[in-house]
GROMACS .gro file of C-alpha atoms in nm:
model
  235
    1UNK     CA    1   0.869   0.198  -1.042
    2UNK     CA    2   1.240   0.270  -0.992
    3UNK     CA    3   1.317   0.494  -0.692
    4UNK     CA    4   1.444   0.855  -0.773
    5UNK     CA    5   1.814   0.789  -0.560
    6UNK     CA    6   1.971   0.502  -0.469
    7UNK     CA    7   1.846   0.354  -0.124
    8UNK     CA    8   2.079   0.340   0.153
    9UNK     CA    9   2.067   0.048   0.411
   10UNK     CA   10   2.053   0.187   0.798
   11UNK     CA   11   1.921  -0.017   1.156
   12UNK     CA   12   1.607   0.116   1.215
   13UNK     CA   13   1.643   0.254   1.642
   14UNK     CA   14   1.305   0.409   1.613
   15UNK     CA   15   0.963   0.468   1.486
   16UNK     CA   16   0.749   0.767   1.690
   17UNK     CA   17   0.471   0.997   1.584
   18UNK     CA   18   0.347   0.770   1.318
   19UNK     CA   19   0.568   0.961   1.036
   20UNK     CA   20   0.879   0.994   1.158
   21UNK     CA   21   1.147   0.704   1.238
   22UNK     CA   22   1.540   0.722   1.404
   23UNK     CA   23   1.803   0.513   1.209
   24UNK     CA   24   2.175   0.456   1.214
   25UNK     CA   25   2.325   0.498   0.864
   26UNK     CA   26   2.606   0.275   0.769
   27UNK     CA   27   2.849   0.500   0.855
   28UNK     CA   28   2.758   0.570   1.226
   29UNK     CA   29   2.542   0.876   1.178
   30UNK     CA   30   2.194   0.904   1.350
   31UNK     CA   31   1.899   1.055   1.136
   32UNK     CA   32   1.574   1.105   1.135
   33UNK     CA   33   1.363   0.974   0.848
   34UNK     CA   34   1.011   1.060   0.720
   35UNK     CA   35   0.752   0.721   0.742
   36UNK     CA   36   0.502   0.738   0.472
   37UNK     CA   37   0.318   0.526   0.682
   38UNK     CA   38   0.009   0.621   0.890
   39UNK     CA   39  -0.068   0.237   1.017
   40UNK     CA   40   0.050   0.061   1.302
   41UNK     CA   41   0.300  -0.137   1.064
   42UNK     CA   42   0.309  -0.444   1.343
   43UNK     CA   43   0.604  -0.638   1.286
   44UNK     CA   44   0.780  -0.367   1.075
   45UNK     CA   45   0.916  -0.119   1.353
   46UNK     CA   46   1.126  -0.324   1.593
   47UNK     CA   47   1.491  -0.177   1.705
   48UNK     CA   48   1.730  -0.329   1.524
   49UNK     CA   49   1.581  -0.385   1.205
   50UNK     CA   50   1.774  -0.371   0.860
   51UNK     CA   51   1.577  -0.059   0.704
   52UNK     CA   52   1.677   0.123   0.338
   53UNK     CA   53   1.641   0.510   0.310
   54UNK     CA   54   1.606   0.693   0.053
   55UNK     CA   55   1.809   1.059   0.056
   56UNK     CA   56   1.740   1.355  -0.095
   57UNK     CA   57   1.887   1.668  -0.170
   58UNK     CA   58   1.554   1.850  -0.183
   59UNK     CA   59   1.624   2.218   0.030
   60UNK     CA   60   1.224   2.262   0.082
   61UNK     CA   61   1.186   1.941   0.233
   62UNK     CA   62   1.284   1.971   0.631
   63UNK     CA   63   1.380   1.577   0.653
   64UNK     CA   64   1.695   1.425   0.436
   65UNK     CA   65   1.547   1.070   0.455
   66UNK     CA   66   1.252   0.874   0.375
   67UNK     CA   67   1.248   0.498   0.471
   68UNK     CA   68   1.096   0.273   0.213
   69UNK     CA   69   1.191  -0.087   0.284
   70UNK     CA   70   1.218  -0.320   0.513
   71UNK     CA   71   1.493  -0.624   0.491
   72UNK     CA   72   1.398  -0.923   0.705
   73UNK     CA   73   1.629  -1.199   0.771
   74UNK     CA   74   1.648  -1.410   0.458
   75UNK     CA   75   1.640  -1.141   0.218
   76UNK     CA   76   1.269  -1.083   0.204
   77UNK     CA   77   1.165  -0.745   0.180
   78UNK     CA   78   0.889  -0.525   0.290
   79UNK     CA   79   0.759  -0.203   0.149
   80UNK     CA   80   0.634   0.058   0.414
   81UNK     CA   81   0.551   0.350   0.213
   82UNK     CA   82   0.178   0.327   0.156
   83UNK     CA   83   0.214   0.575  -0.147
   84UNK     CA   84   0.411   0.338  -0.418
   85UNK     CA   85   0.078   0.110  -0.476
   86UNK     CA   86  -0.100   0.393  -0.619
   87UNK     CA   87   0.238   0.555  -0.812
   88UNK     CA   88   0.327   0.185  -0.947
   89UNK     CA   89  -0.041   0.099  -1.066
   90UNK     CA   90  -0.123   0.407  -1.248
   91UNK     CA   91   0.098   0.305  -1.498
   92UNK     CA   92   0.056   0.003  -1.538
   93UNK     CA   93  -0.351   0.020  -1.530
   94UNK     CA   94  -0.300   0.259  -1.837
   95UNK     CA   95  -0.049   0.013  -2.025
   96UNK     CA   96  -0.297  -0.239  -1.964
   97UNK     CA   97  -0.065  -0.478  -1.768
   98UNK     CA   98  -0.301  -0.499  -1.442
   99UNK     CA   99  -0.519  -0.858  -1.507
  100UNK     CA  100  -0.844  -0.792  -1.493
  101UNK     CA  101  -0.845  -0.478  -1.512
  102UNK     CA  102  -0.724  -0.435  -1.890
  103UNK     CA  103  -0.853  -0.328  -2.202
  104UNK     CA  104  -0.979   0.040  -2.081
  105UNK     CA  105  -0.959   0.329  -2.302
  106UNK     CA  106  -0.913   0.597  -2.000
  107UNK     CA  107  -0.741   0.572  -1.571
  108UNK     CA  108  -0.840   0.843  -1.367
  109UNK     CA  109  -0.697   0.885  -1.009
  110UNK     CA  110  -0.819   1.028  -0.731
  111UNK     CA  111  -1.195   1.102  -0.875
  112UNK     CA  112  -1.427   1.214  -0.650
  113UNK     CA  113  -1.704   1.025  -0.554
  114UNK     CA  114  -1.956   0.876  -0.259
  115UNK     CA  115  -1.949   1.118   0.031
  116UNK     CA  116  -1.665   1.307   0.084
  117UNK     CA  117  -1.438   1.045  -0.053
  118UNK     CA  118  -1.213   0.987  -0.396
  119UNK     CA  119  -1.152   0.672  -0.587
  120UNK     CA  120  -0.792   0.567  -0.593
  121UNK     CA  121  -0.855   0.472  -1.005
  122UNK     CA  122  -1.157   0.499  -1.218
  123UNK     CA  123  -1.146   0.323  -1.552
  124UNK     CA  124  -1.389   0.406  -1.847
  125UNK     CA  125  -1.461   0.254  -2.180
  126UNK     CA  126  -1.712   0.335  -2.392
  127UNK     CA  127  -1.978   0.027  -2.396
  128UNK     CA  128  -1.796  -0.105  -2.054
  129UNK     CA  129  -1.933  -0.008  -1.679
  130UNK     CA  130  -1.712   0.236  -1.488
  131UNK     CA  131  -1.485   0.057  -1.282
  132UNK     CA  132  -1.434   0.210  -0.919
  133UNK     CA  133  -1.092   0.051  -0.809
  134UNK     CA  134  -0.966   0.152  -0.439
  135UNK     CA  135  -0.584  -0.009  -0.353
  136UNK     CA  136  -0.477  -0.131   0.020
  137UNK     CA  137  -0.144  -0.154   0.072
  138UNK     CA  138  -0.069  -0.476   0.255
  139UNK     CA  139   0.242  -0.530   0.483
  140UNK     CA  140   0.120  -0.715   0.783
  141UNK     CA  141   0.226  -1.076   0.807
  142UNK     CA  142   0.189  -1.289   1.121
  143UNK     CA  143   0.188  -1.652   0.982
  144UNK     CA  144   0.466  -1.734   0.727
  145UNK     CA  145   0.343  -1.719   0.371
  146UNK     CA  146   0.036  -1.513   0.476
  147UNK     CA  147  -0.038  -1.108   0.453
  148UNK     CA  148  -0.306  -0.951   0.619
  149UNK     CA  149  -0.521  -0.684   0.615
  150UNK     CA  150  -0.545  -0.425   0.821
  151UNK     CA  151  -0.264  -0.380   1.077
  152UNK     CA  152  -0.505  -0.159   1.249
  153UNK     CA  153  -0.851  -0.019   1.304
  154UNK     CA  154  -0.960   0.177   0.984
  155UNK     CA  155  -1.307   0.324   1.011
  156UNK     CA  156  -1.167   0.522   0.687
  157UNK     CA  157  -1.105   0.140   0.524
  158UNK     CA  158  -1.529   0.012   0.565
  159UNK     CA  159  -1.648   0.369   0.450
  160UNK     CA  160  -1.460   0.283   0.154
  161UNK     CA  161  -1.593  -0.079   0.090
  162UNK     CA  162  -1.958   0.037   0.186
  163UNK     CA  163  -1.941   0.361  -0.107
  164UNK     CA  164  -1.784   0.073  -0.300
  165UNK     CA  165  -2.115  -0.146  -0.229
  166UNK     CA  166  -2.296   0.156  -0.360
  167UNK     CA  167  -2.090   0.164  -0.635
  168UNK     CA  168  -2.185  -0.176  -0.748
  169UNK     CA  169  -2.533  -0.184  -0.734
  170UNK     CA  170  -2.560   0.107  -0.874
  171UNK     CA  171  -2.447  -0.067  -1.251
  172UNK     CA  172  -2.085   0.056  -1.197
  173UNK     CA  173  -1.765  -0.271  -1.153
  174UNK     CA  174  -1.635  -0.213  -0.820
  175UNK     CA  175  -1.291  -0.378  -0.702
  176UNK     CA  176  -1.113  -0.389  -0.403
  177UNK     CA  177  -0.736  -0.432  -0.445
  178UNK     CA  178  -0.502  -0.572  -0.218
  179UNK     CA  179  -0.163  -0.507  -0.326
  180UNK     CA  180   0.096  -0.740  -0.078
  181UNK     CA  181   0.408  -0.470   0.002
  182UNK     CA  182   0.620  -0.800   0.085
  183UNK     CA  183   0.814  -1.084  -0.083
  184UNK     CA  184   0.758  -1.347   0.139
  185UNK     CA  185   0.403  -1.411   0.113
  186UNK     CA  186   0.188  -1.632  -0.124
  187UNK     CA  187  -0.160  -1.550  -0.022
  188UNK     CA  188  -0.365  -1.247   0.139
  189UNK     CA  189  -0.656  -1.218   0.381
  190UNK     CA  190  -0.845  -1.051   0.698
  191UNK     CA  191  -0.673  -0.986   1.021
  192UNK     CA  192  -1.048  -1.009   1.073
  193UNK     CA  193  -0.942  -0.991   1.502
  194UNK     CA  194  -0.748  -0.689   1.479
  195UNK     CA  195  -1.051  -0.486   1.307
  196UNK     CA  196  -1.376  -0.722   1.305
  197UNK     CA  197  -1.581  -0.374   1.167
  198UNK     CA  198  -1.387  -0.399   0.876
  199UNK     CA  199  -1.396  -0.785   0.865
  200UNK     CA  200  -1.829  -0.745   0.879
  201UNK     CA  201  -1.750  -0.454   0.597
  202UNK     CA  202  -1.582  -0.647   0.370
  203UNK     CA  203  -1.813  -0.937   0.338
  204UNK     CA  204  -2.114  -0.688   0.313
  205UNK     CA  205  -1.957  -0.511   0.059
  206UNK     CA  206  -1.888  -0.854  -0.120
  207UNK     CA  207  -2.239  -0.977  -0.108
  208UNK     CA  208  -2.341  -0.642  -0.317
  209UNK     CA  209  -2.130  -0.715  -0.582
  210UNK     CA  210  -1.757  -0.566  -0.456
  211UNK     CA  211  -1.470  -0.751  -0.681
  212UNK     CA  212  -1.182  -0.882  -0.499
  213UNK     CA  213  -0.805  -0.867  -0.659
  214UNK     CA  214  -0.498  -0.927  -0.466
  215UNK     CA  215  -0.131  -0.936  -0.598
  216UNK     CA  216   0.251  -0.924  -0.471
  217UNK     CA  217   0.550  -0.703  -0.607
  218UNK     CA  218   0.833  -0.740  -0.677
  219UNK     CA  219   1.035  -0.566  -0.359
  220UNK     CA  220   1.452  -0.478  -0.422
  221UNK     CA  221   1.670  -0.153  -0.350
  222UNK     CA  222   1.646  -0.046  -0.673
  223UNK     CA  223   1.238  -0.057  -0.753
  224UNK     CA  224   0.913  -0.184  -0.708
  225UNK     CA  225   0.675  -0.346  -0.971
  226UNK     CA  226   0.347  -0.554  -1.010
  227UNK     CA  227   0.431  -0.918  -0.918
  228UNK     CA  228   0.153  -1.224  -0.978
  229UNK     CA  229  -0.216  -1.217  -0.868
  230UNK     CA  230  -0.219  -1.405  -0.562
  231UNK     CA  231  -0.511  -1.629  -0.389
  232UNK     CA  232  -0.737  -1.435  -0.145
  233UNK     CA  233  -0.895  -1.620   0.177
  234UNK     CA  234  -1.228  -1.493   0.262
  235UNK     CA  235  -1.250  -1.440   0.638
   0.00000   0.00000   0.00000
């Protein structure tokens, strides 16, 4: 997934309000930004951070700015926008590049199903279960190498893994995807102390049958695209 306009490097000065973030362009100009972003993103919003924007031109949209990366010292990067999982997979789930998760005949998103909920991709095949697949975008990393899930509480996270559970013993595949937003990670698990609800969730949903699949991107300026499937710790 290439981005629509070229990103545009800035320091990030602040993130407030959960979707909106103050940065200093290049060029010495302040802005405001739009954060596509409703977690905590620990570790992502310090003052002073090298941050990439994407502008736009658009007249109906009120900001001019949307941050989408992080740059962390090294040349790692991060991506904060919790909406390029689902916009990079769908493709790739119908061209059947996704492993384990090839080899279906139709990808639905945003199906509804359970109660009061919708299922980021559903994937049908005639002779084949349905396959329920919800994505997590993954940014938090406190120990090098390692990304975690959540960076927050997320009551909204276990309803999903317990209509999941349902899913499964019901007849249907279910899968929980992980999808690591950063570059400088190898392997993915719980931040089972910042949310232990969703910790006791996950390995519920687990024991009735829930599928786990984890992989990286690939993180630059220009794009974002499915990286390798990567090892996931149980918590």
């Amino acid at each position: 997934m290439r981005f629509q306009t070229p990103l545009v490097r800035a320091v990030l000065l602040r993130r407030y309000k959960r979707f909106l973030a103050d940065a200093r362009l290049e060029d010495g100009r302040e802005i405001t930004a739009h954060v596509a972003n409703p977690g905590s993103m620990m570790g992502l919003k310090d003052e002073g951070l090298t941050i990439w924007l994407e502008p736009n031109d658009d007249p109906k949209r009120k900001l001019k700015y949307a941050w989408r990366l992080v740059e962390h010292e090294g040349g790692a990067f991060t991506g904060v926008d919790t909406g390029v999982p689902n916009r990079m997979l769908r493709p790739a789930l119908t061209a059947g590049r996704v492993p384990g998760l090839d080899g279906y005949d139709t990808v639905r998103p945003e199906v509804k199903y359970g109660e009061n909920s919708r299922i980021d991709f559903l994937l049908t095949s005639e002779g084949r279960p349905d396959t329920y697949v919800e994505v997590k975008s993954v940014t938090l990393s406190r120990q090098p190498g390692l990304a975690e899930f959540p960076d927050s509480v997320t009551a909204r996270g276990a309803k999903h893994l317990a209509e999941l559970a349902n899913m499964a013993e019901a007849g249907h595949r279910a899968v929980m995807l992980y999808l690591v937003q950063r570059t400088d990670c190898s392997a993915v698990t719980l931040a089972a102390d910042l949310d232990p609800t969703y910790a006791a969730a996950f390995l519920e949903a687990t024991a009735r049958g829930v599928e786990v699949l984890a992989f990286d991107c690939a993180i630059s300026p220009e794009g974002v695209s499915l990286g390798a499937p990567l090892p996931f710790r149980a918590p």
